[in-house]
Amino acid sequence: MSEELEGKHGVQSLEVGMSILKAMATGRRSMMLKDIAAAAGMPPSKVHRYLVSLIRSGLVEQDRLTSRYDLGPFALNLGLVALDRVDRIRLGLAAIADLRDATNETTALAVWSDGGPVIVRWERPRRPVTVNVVTGTSLSLLSSAAGRVFAAWLPERQTEALLLKEIEAGRLPPGVSSLEQARTLLADVKARGMAVVSSGYYARGVEAAAAPVFNFKNEITMAIALVGVEGSMDLSPESTTLAGLRRATRELSQRLGAPLDAA
């Protein structure tokens, strides 16, 4: 086979080895040979031959006591290097643009700052009447959807002072007047997997939904929000709008290395 033809078809043995590595990564724990073979859809004898080479390269290691296989030090190093090179904001900007196209709603990307959540970018939909979101806007933790998402998933030591400040200032959604009530509200957000604010938003006449984006440590790193004129969006639990938001944040989280079962 010529070099040109081989280049077009790739290297089959490498692709087989990558399939085995993907099967091991999906397993999320050390695995026996038969389990790897089943996950990869290959005979155990074939998988074993590849595992020998993968061990030599440092991509796989075997526990001598249990005979189980796991990803090796070189595989872990590759993952860390890849994560270090990920530009989370760039990926987030692409995600809100795609979500805007899919839903035809205003979308926004928020990150955490010392003063709380901040909008870093928003995308306008193709609608005659839209909500303008100002880049750099600081969000309320309790009265905005993105704020509730951060407050629900961040450790309370990072949010308690800001929550108490909002409570003391009286900038509260209906039904919340104490820290305990705020905690109950945020627990509901976490249980649902997202925040939906259809009334009582910090900006009058606006409704929003937001969901968390996680990093490889399964920590919240950003939030994506859908924002619209009050009454204009379908915010029911089974709506295609919220399904699109869930899908966007789940896919972005996976791009950032979050576990597949991240909320």
Short mmCIF file of C-alpha atoms in Angstrom, two decimals:
data_model
loop_
_atom_site.label_atom_id
_atom_site.label_comp_id
_atom_site.label_asym_id
_atom_site.label_seq_id
_atom_site.Cartn_x
_atom_site.Cartn_y
_atom_site.Cartn_z
CA MET A 1 0.00 0.00 0.00
CA SER A 2 1.38 3.43 -0.92
CA GLU A 3 2.11 6.02 1.81
CA GLU A 4 -0.58 8.29 0.33
CA LEU A 5 -3.25 5.58 0.44
CA GLU A 6 -2.22 4.48 3.93
CA GLY A 7 -2.45 8.07 5.13
CA LYS A 8 -6.03 8.36 3.87
CA HIS A 9 -7.14 5.15 5.58
CA GLY A 10 -5.27 5.74 8.84
CA VAL A 11 -3.61 3.13 11.01
CA GLN A 12 -6.08 0.42 11.94
CA SER A 13 -4.06 -0.97 14.84
CA LEU A 14 -3.97 2.47 16.44
CA GLU A 15 -7.73 2.81 16.06
CA VAL A 16 -8.20 -0.57 17.73
CA GLY A 17 -5.99 0.51 20.62
CA MET A 18 -7.96 3.73 21.00
CA SER A 19 -11.20 1.74 21.12
CA ILE A 20 -9.80 -0.24 24.04
CA LEU A 21 -8.75 2.95 25.84
CA LYS A 22 -12.21 4.45 25.29
CA ALA A 23 -13.81 1.32 26.75
CA MET A 24 -11.58 1.60 29.82
CA ALA A 25 -12.32 5.31 30.22
CA THR A 26 -16.06 4.67 30.01
CA GLY A 27 -15.76 2.02 32.71
CA ARG A 28 -14.72 4.72 35.20
CA ARG A 29 -12.75 2.19 37.31
CA SER A 30 -10.11 -0.52 36.97
CA MET A 31 -11.39 -3.46 34.93
CA MET A 32 -10.77 -7.15 34.36
CA LEU A 33 -9.70 -8.30 30.90
CA LYS A 34 -13.08 -9.90 30.17
CA ASP A 35 -14.89 -6.65 31.07
CA ILE A 36 -12.67 -4.57 28.80
CA ALA A 37 -13.19 -7.06 25.97
CA ALA A 38 -16.97 -6.96 26.44
CA ALA A 39 -17.02 -3.14 26.52
CA ALA A 40 -14.83 -2.90 23.43
CA GLY A 41 -16.69 -5.66 21.58
CA MET A 42 -13.53 -7.70 20.94
CA PRO A 43 -12.23 -11.17 21.83
CA PRO A 44 -10.24 -11.20 25.11
CA SER A 45 -7.18 -12.67 23.34
CA LYS A 46 -7.06 -9.73 20.94
CA VAL A 47 -7.56 -7.18 23.70
CA HIS A 48 -4.77 -8.78 25.74
CA ARG A 49 -2.27 -8.35 22.90
CA TYR A 50 -3.07 -4.67 22.66
CA LEU A 51 -2.97 -4.21 26.43
CA VAL A 52 0.62 -5.50 26.48
CA SER A 53 1.66 -2.74 24.08
CA LEU A 54 -0.44 -0.12 25.88
CA ILE A 55 1.25 -1.04 29.17
CA ARG A 56 4.68 -0.64 27.57
CA SER A 57 3.71 2.83 26.36
CA GLY A 58 2.44 3.92 29.79
CA LEU A 59 -1.12 4.35 28.59
CA VAL A 60 -2.32 1.39 30.66
CA GLU A 61 -1.13 -0.22 33.89
CA GLN A 62 -2.02 -3.50 35.58
CA ASP A 63 -2.40 -4.14 39.28
CA ARG A 64 -0.35 -7.26 40.04
CA LEU A 65 -2.50 -8.20 43.02
CA THR A 66 -5.92 -7.98 41.37
CA SER A 67 -4.91 -8.38 37.68
CA ARG A 68 -7.17 -5.43 36.91
CA TYR A 69 -6.23 -2.89 34.27
CA ASP A 70 -6.50 0.88 34.53
CA LEU A 71 -5.34 3.96 32.66
CA GLY A 72 -1.63 4.50 33.12
CA PRO A 73 0.48 7.55 34.04
CA PHE A 74 1.02 8.67 30.45
CA ALA A 75 -2.73 8.59 29.75
CA LEU A 76 -3.34 10.69 32.85
CA ASN A 77 -0.64 13.13 31.82
CA LEU A 78 -2.19 13.47 28.36
CA GLY A 79 -5.54 14.23 29.95
CA LEU A 80 -4.11 16.90 32.23
CA VAL A 81 -2.23 18.56 29.37
CA ALA A 82 -5.40 18.57 27.24
CA LEU A 83 -7.45 20.08 30.07
CA ASP A 84 -4.81 22.73 30.68
CA ARG A 85 -5.10 23.80 27.06
CA VAL A 86 -8.89 24.04 27.06
CA ASP A 87 -10.15 27.59 26.75
CA ARG A 88 -13.38 27.30 28.71
CA ILE A 89 -14.64 30.76 27.77
CA ARG A 90 -14.09 30.16 24.06
CA LEU A 91 -16.01 26.89 24.30
CA GLY A 92 -18.71 28.62 26.34
CA LEU A 93 -19.15 31.35 23.73
CA ALA A 94 -19.58 28.74 21.01
CA ALA A 95 -22.10 26.88 23.18
CA ILE A 96 -24.36 29.90 23.77
CA ALA A 97 -24.25 30.77 20.06
CA ASP A 98 -25.34 27.24 19.17
CA LEU A 99 -28.06 27.29 21.85
CA ARG A 100 -29.34 30.62 20.55
CA ASP A 101 -29.62 29.12 17.06
CA ALA A 102 -31.38 26.01 18.40
CA THR A 103 -33.92 27.85 20.60
CA ASN A 104 -34.18 31.32 19.02
CA GLU A 105 -33.94 32.76 22.54
CA THR A 106 -31.50 35.19 24.12
CA THR A 107 -28.64 33.20 25.63
CA ALA A 108 -25.97 34.30 28.09
CA LEU A 109 -22.78 32.95 29.62
CA ALA A 110 -22.00 33.71 33.27
CA VAL A 111 -18.88 33.08 35.34
CA TRP A 112 -18.13 33.47 39.03
CA SER A 113 -16.21 36.51 40.30
CA ASP A 114 -15.29 37.78 43.76
CA GLY A 115 -18.53 39.73 43.77
CA GLY A 116 -20.73 36.92 42.49
CA PRO A 117 -21.91 35.82 39.03
CA VAL A 118 -21.12 38.08 36.08
CA ILE A 119 -22.38 37.97 32.47
CA VAL A 120 -19.40 37.70 30.12
CA ARG A 121 -21.29 37.39 26.82
CA TRP A 122 -24.79 37.16 25.40
CA GLU A 123 -26.30 36.27 22.05
CA ARG A 124 -29.34 37.98 20.53
CA PRO A 125 -32.04 35.81 18.84
CA ARG A 126 -33.88 36.52 15.60
CA ARG A 127 -36.98 38.00 17.26
CA PRO A 128 -38.67 41.40 16.90
CA VAL A 129 -38.80 41.83 20.70
CA THR A 130 -35.86 40.63 22.77
CA VAL A 131 -34.26 41.15 26.15
CA ASN A 132 -30.97 43.01 26.08
CA VAL A 133 -28.39 41.58 28.48
CA VAL A 134 -25.51 43.88 29.34
CA THR A 135 -22.06 42.29 29.34
CA GLY A 136 -20.42 42.74 32.74
CA THR A 137 -23.73 42.76 34.63
CA SER A 138 -23.48 41.34 38.16
CA LEU A 139 -26.33 38.98 38.98
CA SER A 140 -28.35 38.46 42.12
CA LEU A 141 -27.79 35.08 43.73
CA LEU A 142 -31.42 34.58 44.68
CA SER A 143 -33.42 36.54 42.11
CA SER A 144 -31.63 35.52 38.91
CA ALA A 145 -31.53 32.06 37.35
CA ALA A 146 -27.76 31.98 36.82
CA GLY A 147 -27.22 33.34 40.33
CA ARG A 148 -29.29 30.53 41.83
CA VAL A 149 -27.30 27.97 39.85
CA PHE A 150 -23.99 29.21 41.25
CA ALA A 151 -25.41 29.49 44.77
CA ALA A 152 -26.79 25.94 44.55
CA TRP A 153 -23.59 24.24 43.38
CA LEU A 154 -20.82 26.32 44.93
CA PRO A 155 -19.70 25.53 48.51
CA GLU A 156 -21.70 27.67 50.92
CA ARG A 157 -18.49 29.19 52.33
CA GLN A 158 -18.14 31.00 48.98
CA THR A 159 -21.70 32.27 48.85
CA GLU A 160 -22.96 32.73 52.42
CA ALA A 161 -21.71 36.31 52.85
CA LEU A 162 -23.32 37.38 49.56
CA LEU A 163 -26.54 35.57 50.41
CA LEU A 164 -26.73 37.31 53.79
CA LYS A 165 -26.04 40.66 52.13
CA GLU A 166 -28.98 40.14 49.73
CA ILE A 167 -31.24 39.03 52.58
CA GLU A 168 -30.32 42.07 54.69
CA ALA A 169 -30.92 44.38 51.71
CA GLY A 170 -34.34 42.83 51.11
CA ARG A 171 -33.57 41.99 47.46
CA LEU A 172 -35.43 38.68 47.64
CA PRO A 173 -37.77 36.56 45.54
CA PRO A 174 -41.27 35.80 46.86
CA GLY A 175 -41.27 33.31 49.72
CA VAL A 176 -37.68 33.91 50.81
CA SER A 177 -36.90 36.03 53.84
CA SER A 178 -34.21 34.08 55.69
CA LEU A 179 -31.04 32.09 55.06
CA GLU A 180 -32.88 28.84 55.81
CA GLN A 181 -35.54 29.63 53.21
CA ALA A 182 -32.79 30.54 50.75
CA ARG A 183 -31.14 27.17 51.39
CA THR A 184 -34.45 25.40 50.73
CA LEU A 185 -34.85 27.28 47.45
CA LEU A 186 -31.32 26.37 46.35
CA ALA A 187 -31.79 22.73 47.34
CA ASP A 188 -34.80 22.61 45.02
CA VAL A 189 -32.69 24.11 42.22
CA LYS A 190 -30.02 21.46 42.71
CA ALA A 191 -32.58 18.66 42.78
CA ARG A 192 -34.09 19.89 39.52
CA GLY A 193 -30.70 20.34 37.87
CA MET A 194 -31.39 23.92 36.82
CA ALA A 195 -32.98 27.17 37.94
CA VAL A 196 -36.17 28.58 36.40
CA VAL A 197 -37.39 32.08 37.29
CA SER A 198 -40.72 32.97 35.65
CA SER A 199 -41.65 35.79 38.04
CA GLY A 200 -39.85 37.85 40.64
CA TYR A 201 -36.76 38.16 38.43
CA TYR A 202 -34.33 40.87 39.51
CA ALA A 203 -35.13 42.70 36.24
CA ARG A 204 -38.87 43.40 35.86
CA GLY A 205 -40.73 41.78 32.97
CA VAL A 206 -38.03 39.17 32.43
CA GLU A 207 -37.97 35.40 32.87
CA ALA A 208 -35.00 33.07 32.65
CA ALA A 209 -33.67 29.56 33.03
CA ALA A 210 -30.07 28.58 33.74
CA ALA A 211 -28.08 25.40 34.18
CA PRO A 212 -24.56 24.67 35.47
CA VAL A 213 -21.46 23.77 33.47
CA PHE A 214 -18.94 21.55 35.26
CA ASN A 215 -15.18 21.08 34.88
CA PHE A 216 -13.08 17.91 35.13
CA LYS A 217 -13.23 18.11 38.93
CA ASN A 218 -17.03 18.08 38.72
CA GLU A 219 -17.07 21.66 40.04
CA ILE A 220 -19.31 24.36 38.61
CA THR A 221 -17.23 26.58 36.35
CA MET A 222 -19.84 28.50 34.34
CA ALA A 223 -23.59 28.84 33.88
CA ILE A 224 -25.58 29.14 30.68
CA ALA A 225 -28.85 31.05 30.77
CA LEU A 226 -31.85 31.52 28.51
CA VAL A 227 -33.51 34.93 28.98
CA GLY A 228 -36.79 36.21 27.55
CA VAL A 229 -39.67 38.62 27.97
CA GLU A 230 -41.93 37.36 30.76
CA GLY A 231 -44.45 34.88 29.37
CA SER A 232 -42.62 34.39 26.06
CA MET A 233 -40.75 31.14 26.79
CA ASP A 234 -42.02 27.65 27.46
CA LEU A 235 -40.48 26.91 30.85
CA SER A 236 -42.50 23.80 31.62
CA PRO A 237 -40.40 20.83 32.83
CA GLU A 238 -40.76 18.91 29.55
CA SER A 239 -40.31 21.86 27.18
CA THR A 240 -37.94 21.61 24.22
CA THR A 241 -36.43 24.91 25.35
CA LEU A 242 -35.26 23.51 28.68
CA ALA A 243 -34.23 20.25 27.00
CA GLY A 244 -31.97 22.29 24.72
CA LEU A 245 -30.45 24.07 27.71
CA ARG A 246 -29.77 20.77 29.48
CA ARG A 247 -28.17 19.33 26.37
CA ALA A 248 -25.97 22.39 25.83
CA THR A 249 -24.62 22.42 29.38
CA ARG A 250 -24.13 18.65 29.46
CA GLU A 251 -22.17 18.66 26.20
CA LEU A 252 -20.05 21.63 27.28
CA SER A 253 -19.34 19.98 30.64
CA GLN A 254 -18.14 16.88 28.83
CA ARG A 255 -15.90 19.02 26.61
CA LEU A 256 -14.36 20.38 29.82
CA GLY A 257 -13.72 16.88 31.15
CA ALA A 258 -16.61 16.54 33.56
CA PRO A 259 -17.73 13.01 34.47
CA LEU A 260 -20.47 11.67 32.20
CA ASP A 261 -22.90 11.51 35.13
CA ALA A 262 -22.34 15.12 36.19
CA ALA A 263 -25.59 16.89 37.02
#
